[in-house]
XYZ file of N, CA and C in Angstrom:
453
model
N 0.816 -1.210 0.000
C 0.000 0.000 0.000
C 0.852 1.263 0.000
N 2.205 1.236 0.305
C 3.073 1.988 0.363
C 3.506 2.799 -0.837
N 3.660 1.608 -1.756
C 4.150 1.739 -3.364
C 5.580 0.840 -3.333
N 6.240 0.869 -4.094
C 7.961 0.226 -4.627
C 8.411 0.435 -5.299
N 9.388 -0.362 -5.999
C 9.824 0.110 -6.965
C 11.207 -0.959 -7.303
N 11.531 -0.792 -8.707
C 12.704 -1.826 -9.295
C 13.644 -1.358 -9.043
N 14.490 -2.883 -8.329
C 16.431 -2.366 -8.432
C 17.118 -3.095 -9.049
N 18.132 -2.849 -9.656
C 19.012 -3.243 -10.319
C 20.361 -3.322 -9.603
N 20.637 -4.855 -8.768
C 21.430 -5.707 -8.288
C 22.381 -5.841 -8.976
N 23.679 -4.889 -8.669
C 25.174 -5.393 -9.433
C 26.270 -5.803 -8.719
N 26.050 -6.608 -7.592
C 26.811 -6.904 -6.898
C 26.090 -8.232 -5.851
N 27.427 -8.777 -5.139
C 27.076 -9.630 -3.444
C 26.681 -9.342 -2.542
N 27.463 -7.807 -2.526
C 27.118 -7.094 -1.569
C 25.510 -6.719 -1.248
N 24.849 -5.798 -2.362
C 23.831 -5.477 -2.279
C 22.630 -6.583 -2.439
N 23.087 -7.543 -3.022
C 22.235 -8.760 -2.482
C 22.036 -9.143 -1.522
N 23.570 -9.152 -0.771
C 22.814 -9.531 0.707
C 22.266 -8.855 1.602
N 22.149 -7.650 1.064
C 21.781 -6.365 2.023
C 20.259 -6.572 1.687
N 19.676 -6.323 0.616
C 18.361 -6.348 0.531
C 18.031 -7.872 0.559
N 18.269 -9.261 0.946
C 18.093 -10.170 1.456
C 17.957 -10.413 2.950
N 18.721 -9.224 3.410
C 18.657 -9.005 4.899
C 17.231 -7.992 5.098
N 17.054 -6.971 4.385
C 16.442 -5.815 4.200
C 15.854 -5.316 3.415
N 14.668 -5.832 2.792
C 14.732 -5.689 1.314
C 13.863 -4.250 0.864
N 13.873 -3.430 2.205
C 12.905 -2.176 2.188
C 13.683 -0.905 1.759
N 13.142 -0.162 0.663
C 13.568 0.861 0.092
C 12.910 2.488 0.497
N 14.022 3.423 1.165
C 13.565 4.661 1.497
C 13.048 5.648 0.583
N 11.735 5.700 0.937
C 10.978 6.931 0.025
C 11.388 7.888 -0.066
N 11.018 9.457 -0.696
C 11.229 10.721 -0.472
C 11.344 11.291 0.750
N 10.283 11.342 1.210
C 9.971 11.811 2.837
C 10.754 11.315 3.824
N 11.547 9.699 3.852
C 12.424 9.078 4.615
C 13.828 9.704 4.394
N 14.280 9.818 3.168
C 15.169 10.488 2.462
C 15.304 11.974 3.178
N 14.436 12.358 3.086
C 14.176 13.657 3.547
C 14.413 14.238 5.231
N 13.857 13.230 5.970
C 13.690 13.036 7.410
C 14.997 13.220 7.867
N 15.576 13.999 8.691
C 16.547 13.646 9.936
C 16.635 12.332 10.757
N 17.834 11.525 10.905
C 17.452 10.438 11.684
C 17.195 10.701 12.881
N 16.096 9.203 13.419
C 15.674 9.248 14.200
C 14.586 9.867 14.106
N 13.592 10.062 13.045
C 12.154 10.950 12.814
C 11.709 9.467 12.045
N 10.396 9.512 12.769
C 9.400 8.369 11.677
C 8.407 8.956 11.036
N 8.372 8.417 9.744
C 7.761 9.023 8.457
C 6.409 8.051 8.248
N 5.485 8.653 7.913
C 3.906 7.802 7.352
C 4.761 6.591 6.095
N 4.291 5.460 6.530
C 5.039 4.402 4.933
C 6.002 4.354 4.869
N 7.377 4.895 5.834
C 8.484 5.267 5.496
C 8.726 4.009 5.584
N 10.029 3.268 4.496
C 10.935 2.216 5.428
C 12.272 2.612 5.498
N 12.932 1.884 6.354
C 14.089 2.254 7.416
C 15.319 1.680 7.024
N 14.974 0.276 6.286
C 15.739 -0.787 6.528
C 17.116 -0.529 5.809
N 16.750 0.282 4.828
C 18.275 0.256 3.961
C 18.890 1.281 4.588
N 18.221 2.581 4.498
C 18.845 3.761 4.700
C 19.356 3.697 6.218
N 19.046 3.022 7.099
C 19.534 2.386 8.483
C 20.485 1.985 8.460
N 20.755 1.225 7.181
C 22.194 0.363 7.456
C 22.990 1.664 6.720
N 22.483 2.352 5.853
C 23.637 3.043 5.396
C 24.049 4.484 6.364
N 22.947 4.732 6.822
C 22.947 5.644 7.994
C 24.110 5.322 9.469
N 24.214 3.857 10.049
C 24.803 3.182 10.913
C 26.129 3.363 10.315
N 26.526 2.842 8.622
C 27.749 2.234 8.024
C 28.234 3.880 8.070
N 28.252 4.900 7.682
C 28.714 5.966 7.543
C 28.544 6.730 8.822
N 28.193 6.506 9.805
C 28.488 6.995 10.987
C 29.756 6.690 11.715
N 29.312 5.272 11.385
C 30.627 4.495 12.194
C 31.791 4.400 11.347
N 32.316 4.188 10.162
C 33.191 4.109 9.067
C 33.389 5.186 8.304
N 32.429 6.330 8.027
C 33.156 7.676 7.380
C 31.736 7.474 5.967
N 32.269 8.057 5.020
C 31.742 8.365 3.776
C 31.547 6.997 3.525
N 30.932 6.283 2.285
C 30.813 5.318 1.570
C 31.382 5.707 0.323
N 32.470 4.802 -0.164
C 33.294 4.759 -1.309
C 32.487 3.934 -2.349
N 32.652 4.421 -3.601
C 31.913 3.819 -4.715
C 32.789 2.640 -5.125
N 33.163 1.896 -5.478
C 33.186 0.309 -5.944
C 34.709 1.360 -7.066
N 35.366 0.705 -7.072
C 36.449 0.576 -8.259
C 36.422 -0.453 -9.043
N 36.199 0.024 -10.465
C 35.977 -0.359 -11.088
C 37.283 -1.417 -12.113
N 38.138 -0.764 -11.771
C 39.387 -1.299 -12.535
C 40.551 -1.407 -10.769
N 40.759 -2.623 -10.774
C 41.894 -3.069 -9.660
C 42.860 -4.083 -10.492
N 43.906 -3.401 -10.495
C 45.352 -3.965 -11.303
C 45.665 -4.684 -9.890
N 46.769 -5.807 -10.368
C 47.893 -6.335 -9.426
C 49.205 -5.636 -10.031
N 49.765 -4.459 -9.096
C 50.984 -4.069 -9.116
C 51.776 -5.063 -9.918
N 52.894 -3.999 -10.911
C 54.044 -4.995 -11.393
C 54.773 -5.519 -10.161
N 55.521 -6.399 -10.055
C 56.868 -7.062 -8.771
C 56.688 -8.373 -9.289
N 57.691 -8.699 -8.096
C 57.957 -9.918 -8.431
C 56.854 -10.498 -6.788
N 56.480 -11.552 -7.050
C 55.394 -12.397 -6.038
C 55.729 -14.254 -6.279
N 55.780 -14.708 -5.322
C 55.642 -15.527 -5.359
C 54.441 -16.524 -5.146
N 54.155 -17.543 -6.314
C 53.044 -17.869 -6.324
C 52.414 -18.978 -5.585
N 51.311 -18.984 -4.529
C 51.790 -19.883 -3.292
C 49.886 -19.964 -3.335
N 49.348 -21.616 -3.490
C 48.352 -21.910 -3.267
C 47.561 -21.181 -1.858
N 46.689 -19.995 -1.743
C 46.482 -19.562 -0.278
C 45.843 -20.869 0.666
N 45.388 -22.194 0.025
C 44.740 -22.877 0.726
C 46.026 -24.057 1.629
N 46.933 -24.023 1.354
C 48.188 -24.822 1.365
C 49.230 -24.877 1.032
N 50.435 -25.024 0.841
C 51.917 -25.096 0.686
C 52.438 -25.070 -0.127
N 51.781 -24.779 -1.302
C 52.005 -25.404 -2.626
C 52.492 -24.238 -3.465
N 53.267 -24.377 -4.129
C 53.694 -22.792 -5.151
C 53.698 -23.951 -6.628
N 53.745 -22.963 -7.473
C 53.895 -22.402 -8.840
C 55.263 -22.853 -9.202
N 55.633 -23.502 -9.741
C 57.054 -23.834 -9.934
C 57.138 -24.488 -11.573
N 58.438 -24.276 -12.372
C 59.048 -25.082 -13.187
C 60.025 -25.834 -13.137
N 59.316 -27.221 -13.919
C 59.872 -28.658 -13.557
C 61.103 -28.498 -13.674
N 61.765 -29.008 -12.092
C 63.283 -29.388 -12.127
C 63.973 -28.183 -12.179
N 63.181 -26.885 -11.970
C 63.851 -25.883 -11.993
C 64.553 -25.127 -13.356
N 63.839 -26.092 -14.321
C 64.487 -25.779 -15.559
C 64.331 -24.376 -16.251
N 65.138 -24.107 -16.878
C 65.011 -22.969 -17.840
C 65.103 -23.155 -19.282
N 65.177 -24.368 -19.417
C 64.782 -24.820 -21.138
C 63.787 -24.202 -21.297
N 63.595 -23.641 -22.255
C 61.984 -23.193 -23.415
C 61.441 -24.240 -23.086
N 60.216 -24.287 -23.001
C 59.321 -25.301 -23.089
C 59.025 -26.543 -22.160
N 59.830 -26.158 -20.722
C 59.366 -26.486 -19.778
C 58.226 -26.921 -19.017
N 57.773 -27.746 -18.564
C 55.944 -27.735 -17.979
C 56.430 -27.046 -16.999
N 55.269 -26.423 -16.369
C 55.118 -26.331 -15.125
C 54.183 -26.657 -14.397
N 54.776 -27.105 -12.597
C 53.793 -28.001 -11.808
C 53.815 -27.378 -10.887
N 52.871 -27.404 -9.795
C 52.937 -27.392 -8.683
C 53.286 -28.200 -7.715
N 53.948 -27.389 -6.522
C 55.426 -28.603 -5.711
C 54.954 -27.787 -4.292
N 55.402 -28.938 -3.590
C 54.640 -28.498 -1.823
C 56.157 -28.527 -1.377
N 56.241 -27.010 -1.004
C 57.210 -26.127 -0.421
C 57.895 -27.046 1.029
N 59.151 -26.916 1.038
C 60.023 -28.067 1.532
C 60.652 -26.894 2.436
N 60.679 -25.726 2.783
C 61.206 -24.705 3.798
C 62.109 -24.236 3.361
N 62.019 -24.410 2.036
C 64.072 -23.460 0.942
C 62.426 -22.582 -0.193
N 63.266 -21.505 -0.407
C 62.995 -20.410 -1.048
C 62.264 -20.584 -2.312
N 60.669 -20.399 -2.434
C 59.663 -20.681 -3.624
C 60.752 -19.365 -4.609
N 60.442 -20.250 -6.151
C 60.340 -19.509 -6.924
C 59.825 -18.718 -7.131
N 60.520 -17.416 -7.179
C 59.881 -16.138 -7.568
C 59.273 -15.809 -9.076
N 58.301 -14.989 -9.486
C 57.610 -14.407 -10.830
C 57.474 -13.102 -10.953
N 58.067 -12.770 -12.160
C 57.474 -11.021 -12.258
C 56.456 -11.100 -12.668
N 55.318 -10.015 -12.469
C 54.246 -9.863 -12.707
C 54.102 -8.516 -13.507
N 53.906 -8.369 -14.821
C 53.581 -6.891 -15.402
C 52.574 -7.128 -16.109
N 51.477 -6.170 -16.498
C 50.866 -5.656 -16.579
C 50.539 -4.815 -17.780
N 50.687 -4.732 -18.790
C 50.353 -4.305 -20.309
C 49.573 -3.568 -20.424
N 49.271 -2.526 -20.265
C 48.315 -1.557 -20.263
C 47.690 -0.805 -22.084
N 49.056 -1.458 -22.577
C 47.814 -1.244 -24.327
C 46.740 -2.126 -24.253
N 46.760 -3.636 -23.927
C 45.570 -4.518 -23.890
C 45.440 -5.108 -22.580
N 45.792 -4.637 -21.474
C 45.043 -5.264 -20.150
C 45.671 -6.538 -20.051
N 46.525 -7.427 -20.614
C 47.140 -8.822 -19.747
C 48.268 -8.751 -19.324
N 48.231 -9.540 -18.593
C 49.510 -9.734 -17.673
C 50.525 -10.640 -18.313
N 51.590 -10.686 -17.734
C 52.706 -11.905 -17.923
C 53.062 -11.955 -16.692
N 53.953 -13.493 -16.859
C 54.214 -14.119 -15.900
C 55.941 -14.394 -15.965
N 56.912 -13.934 -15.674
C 58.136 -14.284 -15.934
C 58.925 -14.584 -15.026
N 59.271 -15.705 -15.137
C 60.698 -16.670 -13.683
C 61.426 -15.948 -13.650
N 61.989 -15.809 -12.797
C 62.840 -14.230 -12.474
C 64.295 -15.167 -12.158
N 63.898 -16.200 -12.215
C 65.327 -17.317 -12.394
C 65.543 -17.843 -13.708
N 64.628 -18.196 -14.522
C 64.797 -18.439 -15.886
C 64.870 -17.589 -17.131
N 64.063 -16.742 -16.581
C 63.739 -15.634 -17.355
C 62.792 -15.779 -18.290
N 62.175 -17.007 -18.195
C 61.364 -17.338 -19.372
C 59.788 -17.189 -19.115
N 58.944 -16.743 -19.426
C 57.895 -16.320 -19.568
C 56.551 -17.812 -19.148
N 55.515 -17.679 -18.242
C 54.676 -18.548 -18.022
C 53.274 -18.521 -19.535
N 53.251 -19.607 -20.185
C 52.127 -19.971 -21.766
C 51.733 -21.343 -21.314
N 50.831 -21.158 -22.201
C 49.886 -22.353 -22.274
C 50.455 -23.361 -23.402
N 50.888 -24.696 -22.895
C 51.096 -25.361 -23.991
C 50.040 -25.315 -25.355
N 50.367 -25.464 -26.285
C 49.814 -25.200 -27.246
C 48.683 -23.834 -27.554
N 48.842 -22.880 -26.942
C 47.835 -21.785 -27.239
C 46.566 -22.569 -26.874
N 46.426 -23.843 -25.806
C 44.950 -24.125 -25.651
C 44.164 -23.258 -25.052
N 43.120 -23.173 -25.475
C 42.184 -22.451 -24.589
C 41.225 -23.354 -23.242
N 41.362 -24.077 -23.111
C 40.437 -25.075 -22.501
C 40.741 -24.985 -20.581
N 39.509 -25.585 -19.848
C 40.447 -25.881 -18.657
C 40.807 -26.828 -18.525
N 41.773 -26.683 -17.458
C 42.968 -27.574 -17.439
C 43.924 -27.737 -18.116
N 43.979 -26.939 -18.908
C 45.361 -26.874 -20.225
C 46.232 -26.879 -19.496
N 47.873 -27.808 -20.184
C 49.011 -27.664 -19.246
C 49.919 -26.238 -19.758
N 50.486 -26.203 -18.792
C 51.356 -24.398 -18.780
C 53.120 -25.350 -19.062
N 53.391 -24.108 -19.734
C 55.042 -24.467 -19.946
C 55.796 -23.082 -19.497
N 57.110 -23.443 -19.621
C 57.908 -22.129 -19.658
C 58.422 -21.583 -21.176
N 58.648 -20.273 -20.975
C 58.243 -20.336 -22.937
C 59.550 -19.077 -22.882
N 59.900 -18.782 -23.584
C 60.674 -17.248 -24.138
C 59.888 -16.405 -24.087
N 58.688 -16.392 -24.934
C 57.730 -14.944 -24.947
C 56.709 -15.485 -24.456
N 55.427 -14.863 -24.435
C 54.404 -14.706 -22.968
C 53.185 -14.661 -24.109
């Protein structure tokens, strides 16, 4: 009896917010000073955003573009022990590479850059020097990775 109205959900976040809350502030709520109750008003969103910016400051809009810095990183399964490595340590072209559960001596390091004419990254052994590819240009998952000259 209130009225409503359509939203357009572009995120987790705001899903779970209006899953928690799924009530949208009218004009007059909008309008209100907190802590004033409005005829029909609902509370539920503008509450949480009212609470979140009291306690935390402004609300920042979403970034849209998040790079991973160029460096060098080492590449280390976050669920377990495991890094990113080429077989045997090799630096032949055309190397596979596997993953190896870290023994307490020093994971192989990778540079990481960043291409900013077309947005991809490379991957380069900073011990081999040779660049992380997909055997055969597959596209598929699970394709195996080699160590290559170019990227």
């Amino acid at each position: 009896t209130c009225g409503g109205s359509n939203v357009s959900i572009q995120n987790l976040a705001t899903a779970a917010l209006y899953d928690y809350t799924p009530y949208q502030p009218n004009a007059a709520v909008l309008a209100a000073p907190m802590g004033t109750t409005v005829t029909c008003g609902a509370y539920g969103n503008i509450n949480f955003y009212r609470y979140f910016t009291s306690w935390f400051g402004a609300a920042v809009l979403p970034v849209s573009n998040v790079y991973i810095q160029n460096g060098v990183y080492s590449l280390k399964n976050q669920n377990s022990s495991t890094y990113l490595n080429v077989a045997n340590g090799s630096s032949i072209p055309g190397a596979k590479i596997w993953i190896y559960h870290a023994d307490g001596t020093t994971a192989e390091n990778w540079l990481i850059t960043r291409n900013p004419s077309n947005g991809y990254y490379s991957l380069q052994n900073v011990g081999s020097g040779n660049y992380l590819d997909v055997t055969d240009g597959n596209l598929n998952p699970g394709a195996q990775l080699q160590s290559w000259t170019g990227n």
